[in-house]
Amino acid sequence: EPLTLDDAARMACMEKTYFSKRFKALTGFNFSSYITQLRLSAARQLLLNMEMNISEIAAQAGFSGSNYFGDVFLRVYGLSPTEYRKQRKER
């Protein structure tokens, strides 16, 4: 299930803006960036599983689609998910 800022603020019994400011103060990340980092971390682990394809990994890690996942992964790591997997396999 997607986790939104609204959901997290509601669970913490806080107003959304206040929650967002507190979250950033405590973690150093804004909420959406933090969630993206968690998803990318999960995806990197899943990429080591050669049985799952990229679309399955994107869905499992919580990305809305494999193209979006690929774009974010490339922007953050400088490699496509396929290139990352290939590099790790060669090690």
Short mmCIF file of C-alpha atoms in Angstrom, two decimals:
data_model
loop_
_atom_site.label_atom_id
_atom_site.label_comp_id
_atom_site.label_asym_id
_atom_site.label_seq_id
_atom_site.Cartn_x
_atom_site.Cartn_y
_atom_site.Cartn_z
CA GLU A 1 0.00 0.00 0.00
CA PRO A 2 1.30 3.48 -0.79
CA LEU A 3 2.14 5.51 2.29
CA THR A 4 1.36 9.19 1.94
CA LEU A 5 2.33 12.17 4.05
CA ASP A 6 -1.36 12.54 4.98
CA ASP A 7 -1.47 8.92 6.19
CA ALA A 8 1.70 9.28 8.26
CA ALA A 9 0.57 12.55 9.81
CA ARG A 10 -2.81 11.04 10.67
CA MET A 11 -1.13 8.00 12.29
CA ALA A 12 1.05 10.34 14.35
CA CYS A 13 -2.02 12.42 15.29
CA MET A 14 -0.42 15.55 13.86
CA GLU A 15 -1.35 18.19 11.33
CA LYS A 16 0.32 17.46 8.01
CA THR A 17 2.48 20.60 7.85
CA TYR A 18 3.70 20.17 11.43
CA PHE A 19 4.45 16.49 10.85
CA SER A 20 6.40 17.32 7.71
CA LYS A 21 8.53 19.92 9.50
CA ARG A 22 9.20 17.60 12.46
CA PHE A 23 10.02 14.70 10.15
CA LYS A 24 12.57 16.80 8.28
CA ALA A 25 14.08 18.11 11.52
CA LEU A 26 14.48 14.59 12.89
CA THR A 27 15.64 12.74 9.77
CA GLY A 28 17.18 15.42 7.57
CA PHE A 29 14.93 14.26 4.71
CA ASN A 30 11.56 15.40 3.54
CA PHE A 31 8.96 12.65 3.81
CA SER A 32 8.75 11.71 0.12
CA SER A 33 12.54 11.62 -0.28
CA TYR A 34 12.82 9.34 2.73
CA ILE A 35 10.20 6.95 1.37
CA THR A 36 11.94 6.94 -2.02
CA GLN A 37 15.26 6.08 -0.35
CA LEU A 38 13.61 3.19 1.52
CA ARG A 39 12.10 1.90 -1.71
CA LEU A 40 15.42 2.18 -3.56
CA SER A 41 17.19 0.33 -0.77
CA ALA A 42 14.65 -2.48 -0.96
CA ALA A 43 14.94 -2.54 -4.76
CA ARG A 44 18.73 -2.84 -4.61
CA GLN A 45 18.37 -5.93 -2.44
CA LEU A 46 15.73 -7.37 -4.75
CA LEU A 47 17.95 -6.80 -7.78
CA LEU A 48 20.30 -9.43 -6.39
CA ASN A 49 17.48 -11.95 -6.86
CA MET A 50 17.96 -13.00 -10.47
CA GLU A 51 14.54 -14.66 -10.64
CA MET A 52 12.57 -11.41 -10.43
CA ASN A 53 12.25 -9.14 -13.44
CA ILE A 54 12.56 -5.36 -13.20
CA SER A 55 8.79 -4.77 -13.30
CA GLU A 56 8.26 -7.20 -10.43
CA ILE A 57 11.01 -5.53 -8.42
CA ALA A 58 9.54 -2.07 -9.05
CA ALA A 59 6.13 -3.23 -7.84
CA GLN A 60 7.54 -5.12 -4.85
CA ALA A 61 9.56 -2.06 -3.77
CA GLY A 62 6.49 0.17 -3.98
CA PHE A 63 7.14 2.13 -7.18
CA SER A 64 4.14 3.05 -9.33
CA GLY A 65 5.72 1.63 -12.48
CA SER A 66 8.91 0.15 -13.87
CA ASN A 67 9.69 3.20 -16.03
CA TYR A 68 9.44 5.55 -13.06
CA PHE A 69 11.52 3.13 -11.00
CA GLY A 70 14.18 3.01 -13.72
CA ASP A 71 14.30 6.80 -13.99
CA VAL A 72 14.66 7.29 -10.22
CA PHE A 73 17.23 4.51 -9.91
CA LEU A 74 19.32 5.96 -12.73
CA ARG A 75 19.14 9.48 -11.28
CA VAL A 76 20.24 8.33 -7.82
CA TYR A 77 22.80 5.63 -8.65
CA GLY A 78 23.96 6.59 -12.15
CA LEU A 79 23.07 3.14 -13.47
CA SER A 80 19.89 1.56 -14.72
CA PRO A 81 18.53 -1.26 -12.57
CA THR A 82 19.62 -3.74 -15.25
CA GLU A 83 23.17 -2.33 -15.31
CA TYR A 84 23.30 -2.41 -11.51
CA ARG A 85 22.20 -6.05 -11.48
CA LYS A 86 24.77 -6.96 -14.15
CA GLN A 87 27.58 -5.26 -12.21
CA ARG A 88 26.65 -7.08 -9.01
CA LYS A 89 26.42 -10.42 -10.81
CA GLU A 90 29.94 -9.97 -12.18
CA ARG A 91 31.42 -9.45 -8.69
#
